[in-house]
Every structure is written in structure tokens, then in C-alpha cells.
PDB file of C-alpha atoms in Angstrom:
ATOM      1  CA  MET W  41      76.973 173.941  52.087  1.00 91.00           C
ATOM      2  CA  VAL W  42      77.992 170.598  50.524  1.00 93.00           C
ATOM      3  CA  GLN W  43      81.657 169.923  51.178  1.00 92.00           C
ATOM      4  CA  SER W  44      82.026 166.600  49.343  1.00 95.00           C
ATOM      5  CA  VAL W  45      80.174 163.554  48.025  1.00 97.00           C
ATOM      6  CA  GLY W  46      81.335 159.933  48.005  1.00 97.00           C
ATOM      7  CA  ILE W  47      79.762 156.833  46.493  1.00 98.00           C
ATOM      8  CA  ASP W  48      80.737 153.179  46.556  1.00 98.00           C
ATOM      9  CA  ILE W  49      79.257 149.971  45.186  1.00 98.00           C
ATOM     10  CA  VAL W  50      80.065 146.475  46.437  1.00 98.00           C
ATOM     11  CA  ASP W  51      79.582 143.281  44.446  1.00 98.00           C
ATOM     12  CA  ILE W  52      77.739 140.913  46.806  1.00 98.00           C
ATOM     13  CA  GLU W  53      79.275 137.731  45.359  1.00 98.00           C
ATOM     14  CA  ARG W  54      82.819 139.083  45.698  1.00 98.00           C
ATOM     15  CA  PHE W  55      82.096 140.373  49.212  1.00 98.00           C
ATOM     16  CA  GLU W  56      80.711 136.972  50.251  1.00 97.00           C
ATOM     17  CA  LYS W  57      83.803 135.218  48.842  1.00 97.00           C
ATOM     18  CA  THR W  58      85.993 137.514  50.932  1.00 97.00           C
ATOM     19  CA  ILE W  59      83.981 136.674  54.053  1.00 96.00           C
ATOM     20  CA  ASN W  60      84.227 132.951  53.273  1.00 96.00           C
ATOM     21  CA  LYS W  61      87.998 133.275  52.849  1.00 97.00           C
ATOM     22  CA  TRP W  62      88.805 135.497  55.846  1.00 96.00           C
ATOM     23  CA  GLY W  63      85.747 134.996  58.086  1.00 91.00           C
ATOM     24  CA  ASP W  64      85.463 136.852  61.352  1.00 93.00           C
ATOM     25  CA  LYS W  65      88.942 138.346  60.989  1.00 96.00           C
ATOM     26  CA  PHE W  66      87.703 140.395  58.018  1.00 97.00           C
ATOM     27  CA  LEU W  67      84.294 141.199  59.502  1.00 97.00           C
ATOM     28  CA  ASN W  68      85.722 142.274  62.872  1.00 97.00           C
ATOM     29  CA  ARG W  69      88.157 144.558  61.075  1.00 96.00           C
ATOM     30  CA  ILE W  70      85.599 146.425  58.945  1.00 97.00           C
ATOM     31  CA  LEU W  71      82.454 146.353  61.136  1.00 98.00           C
ATOM     32  CA  SER W  72      81.843 147.243  64.764  1.00 97.00           C
ATOM     33  CA  PRO W  73      80.232 144.714  67.131  1.00 97.00           C
ATOM     34  CA  LYS W  74      77.022 146.766  67.007  1.00 96.00           C
ATOM     35  CA  GLU W  75      77.018 146.713  63.188  1.00 97.00           C
ATOM     36  CA  LEU W  76      77.675 142.974  63.140  1.00 97.00           C
ATOM     37  CA  ASP W  77      74.847 142.262  65.593  1.00 96.00           C
ATOM     38  CA  TYR W  78      72.431 144.349  63.522  1.00 95.00           C
ATOM     39  CA  CYS W  79      73.437 142.742  60.225  1.00 96.00           C
ATOM     40  CA  LYS W  80      73.438 139.171  61.513  1.00 95.00           C
ATOM     41  CA  ALA W  81      69.844 139.642  62.695  1.00 95.00           C
ATOM     42  CA  LYS W  82      68.745 140.559  59.141  1.00 93.00           C
ATOM     43  CA  HIS W  83      67.421 138.015  56.623  1.00 93.00           C
ATOM     44  CA  ASN W  84      70.057 139.146  54.085  1.00 93.00           C
ATOM     45  CA  ALA W  85      72.956 139.683  56.494  1.00 96.00           C
ATOM     46  CA  ILE W  86      75.592 139.769  53.735  1.00 97.00           C
ATOM     47  CA  HIS W  87      73.718 142.555  51.939  1.00 97.00           C
ATOM     48  CA  SER W  88      73.512 144.664  55.098  1.00 97.00           C
ATOM     49  CA  MET W  89      77.210 144.121  55.828  1.00 98.00           C
ATOM     50  CA  ALA W  90      78.155 145.021  52.255  1.00 98.00           C
ATOM     51  CA  ALA W  91      76.061 148.210  52.396  1.00 98.00           C
ATOM     52  CA  ARG W  92      77.805 149.331  55.584  1.00 98.00           C
ATOM     53  CA  PHE W  93      81.200 148.554  54.072  1.00 98.00           C
ATOM     54  CA  ALA W  94      80.212 150.587  50.992  1.00 98.00           C
ATOM     55  CA  ALA W  95      79.206 153.506  53.246  1.00 98.00           C
ATOM     56  CA  LYS W  96      82.580 153.469  54.968  1.00 97.00           C
ATOM     57  CA  GLU W  97      84.359 153.350  51.597  1.00 96.00           C
ATOM     58  CA  ALA W  98      82.201 156.259  50.380  1.00 97.00           C
ATOM     59  CA  LEU W  99      83.073 158.260  53.493  1.00 95.00           C
ATOM     60  CA  ILE W 100      86.786 157.682  52.918  1.00 92.00           C
ATOM     61  CA  LYS W 101      86.359 158.954  49.352  1.00 93.00           C
ATOM     62  CA  CYS W 102      85.002 162.213  50.782  1.00 92.00           C
ATOM     63  CA  LEU W 103      88.244 162.878  52.638  1.00 88.00           C
ATOM     64  CA  ASN W 104      91.310 164.596  51.271  1.00 78.00           C
ATOM     65  CA  ASP W 105      94.532 162.588  51.060  1.00 68.00           C
ATOM     66  CA  ASN W 106      95.910 163.841  54.388  1.00 67.00           C
ATOM     67  CA  ASP W 107      92.707 163.001  56.271  1.00 65.00           C
ATOM     68  CA  GLN W 108      92.758 159.428  54.952  1.00 61.00           C
ATOM     69  CA  ILE W 109      95.987 158.711  56.837  1.00 66.00           C
ATOM     70  CA  GLY W 110      95.603 156.825  60.099  1.00 72.00           C
ATOM     71  CA  PHE W 111      91.882 156.089  60.009  1.00 77.00           C
ATOM     72  CA  SER W 112      90.422 152.910  61.473  1.00 87.00           C
ATOM     73  CA  TRP W 113      87.366 151.070  60.139  1.00 93.00           C
ATOM     74  CA  GLN W 114      86.224 151.011  63.774  1.00 94.00           C
ATOM     75  CA  ASP W 115      86.248 154.838  63.858  1.00 93.00           C
ATOM     76  CA  MET W 116      83.181 154.755  61.578  1.00 95.00           C
ATOM     77  CA  GLU W 117      79.913 153.063  62.520  1.00 97.00           C
ATOM     78  CA  ILE W 118      76.771 152.898  60.381  1.00 97.00           C
ATOM     79  CA  ILE W 119      73.763 152.261  62.598  1.00 95.00           C
ATOM     80  CA  ASN W 120      70.053 152.827  62.245  1.00 93.00           C
ATOM     81  CA  ALA W 121      68.049 155.511  64.005  1.00 93.00           C
ATOM     82  CA  ASN W 122      64.745 154.567  65.627  1.00 92.00           C
ATOM     83  CA  ASN W 123      62.952 155.393  62.374  1.00 94.00           C
ATOM     84  CA  GLY W 124      65.232 153.001  60.430  1.00 91.00           C
ATOM     85  CA  ARG W 125      67.266 155.711  58.710  1.00 95.00           C
ATOM     86  CA  PRO W 126      70.998 154.932  58.577  1.00 96.00           C
ATOM     87  CA  VAL W 127      73.208 157.257  60.591  1.00 97.00           C
ATOM     88  CA  VAL W 128      76.998 157.594  60.732  1.00 97.00           C
ATOM     89  CA  HIS W 129      78.627 157.654  64.169  1.00 96.00           C
ATOM     90  CA  LEU W 130      82.301 158.591  64.391  1.00 95.00           C
ATOM     91  CA  ARG W 131      85.024 157.955  66.957  1.00 92.00           C
ATOM     92  CA  GLY W 132      88.738 158.572  67.265  1.00 88.00           C
ATOM     93  CA  LYS W 133      90.564 160.343  64.456  1.00 84.00           C
ATOM     94  CA  MET W 134      87.483 160.363  62.210  1.00 87.00           C
ATOM     95  CA  LEU W 135      85.516 162.290  64.817  1.00 87.00           C
ATOM     96  CA  SER W 136      88.226 164.917  65.184  1.00 83.00           C
ATOM     97  CA  LYS W 137      88.597 165.267  61.393  1.00 83.00           C
ATOM     98  CA  LEU W 138      84.865 165.660  60.770  1.00 88.00           C
ATOM     99  CA  GLN W 139      83.630 167.416  63.907  1.00 85.00           C
ATOM    100  CA  ASN W 140      82.280 170.447  62.005  1.00 88.00           C
ATOM    101  CA  VAL W 141      80.554 168.412  59.305  1.00 93.00           C
ATOM    102  CA  ALA W 142      77.056 166.939  59.051  1.00 95.00           C
ATOM    103  CA  ILE W 143      77.132 163.488  57.447  1.00 96.00           C
ATOM    104  CA  HIS W 144      74.234 162.261  55.327  1.00 97.00           C
ATOM    105  CA  VAL W 145      74.154 158.615  54.254  1.00 98.00           C
ATOM    106  CA  SER W 146      71.944 156.542  51.980  1.00 98.00           C
ATOM    107  CA  LEU W 147      72.213 152.762  51.591  1.00 98.00           C
ATOM    108  CA  SER W 148      70.613 150.370  49.131  1.00 97.00           C
ATOM    109  CA  HIS W 149      71.141 146.860  47.856  1.00 96.00           C
ATOM    110  CA  SER W 150      69.924 144.413  45.249  1.00 97.00           C
ATOM    111  CA  PRO W 151      70.560 140.682  45.046  1.00 96.00           C
ATOM    112  CA  SER W 152      73.883 141.380  43.295  1.00 98.00           C
ATOM    113  CA  SER W 153      75.189 144.657  44.750  1.00 98.00           C
ATOM    114  CA  ALA W 154      75.124 147.099  47.639  1.00 98.00           C
ATOM    115  CA  VAL W 155      75.593 150.830  47.227  1.00 98.00           C
ATOM    116  CA  ALA W 156      76.098 153.784  49.541  1.00 98.00           C
ATOM    117  CA  VAL W 157      76.242 157.528  49.077  1.00 98.00           C
ATOM    118  CA  ILE W 158      77.749 159.917  51.609  1.00 98.00           C
ATOM    119  CA  VAL W 159      77.316 163.685  51.544  1.00 98.00           C
ATOM    120  CA  LEU W 160      79.427 165.821  53.843  1.00 96.00           C
ATOM    121  CA  GLU W 161      77.834 169.162  54.634  1.00 96.00           C
ATOM    122  CA  LYS W 162      79.814 171.898  56.315  1.00 91.00           C
ATOM    123  CA  LYS W 163      77.967 173.062  59.420  1.00 85.00           C
ATOM    124  CA  GLU W 164      77.063 176.735  59.352  1.00 78.00           C
ATOM    125  CA  ASN W 165      78.397 178.878  62.182  1.00 70.00           C
ATOM    126  CA  ASN W 166      75.536 180.479  64.033  1.00 53.00           C
ATOM    127  CA  PRO W 167      76.349 183.949  65.428  1.00 51.00           C
TER     128      PRO W 167
END
């Protein structure tokens, strides 16, 4: 059963300006080393970084107010499965808050924006 849905869109130009202003300090705060390595290897690295940031923002929007307290950007990691499909990996407080939830993610980008949708699905208890 669907528990919640979150969506976020990132303006590529604004995101790039933020990176130019804050550099690695910003990137290392919002993306894991694995995410950064993946994105930097892409032709449009900024677009891939923005899409992952959008996915994390969308995931936060799925949480209730109490669950949003104390999260870390590093507790959420958007990586790609062997087939290329994006997958959300959780650690720390995020993992404990969402341990009984399946997370579905979709990413897309254009030259001007990146978008992500997150669907949280409550896992059914099997007798």
C-alpha cells in the first residue's frame, strides 16, 4: 500500500551556481563519495548530481515532521543497480525510520532541470 509520495525539481543553473559558490563543501555535504564518483564520471555530471539531490529532497517530503528531525544527507544514497535503475540505500536514522518501507525512485533531467519522484510503499506483513 502506498504510504506517501514526494517530488522535487531542481533548476540546473541555480544548482550549478551553488556548486560554484560552495564547491566541494556543498557536494560532500549532500552526496556520498559513491554518488560523487558516479556523477563525476557522467558527461553531464551536474545533471546527475542535481537529480540525486532532488531525490533526497523528495524523500524528505515523504516523511512526517517528526521523522525529518535529525536526518543526514549522508543517510540517503541514490545509486544505480546493475540494470541502471536508480535505487535508494539508507543508513543511520533514515534506515531505522524507514525499515518497513519499500522505496521506489524515478529520476529525470533536461538541460534546464532535474526531477525526482519517490514513492514509499508500506511492506505487507507475511503470515
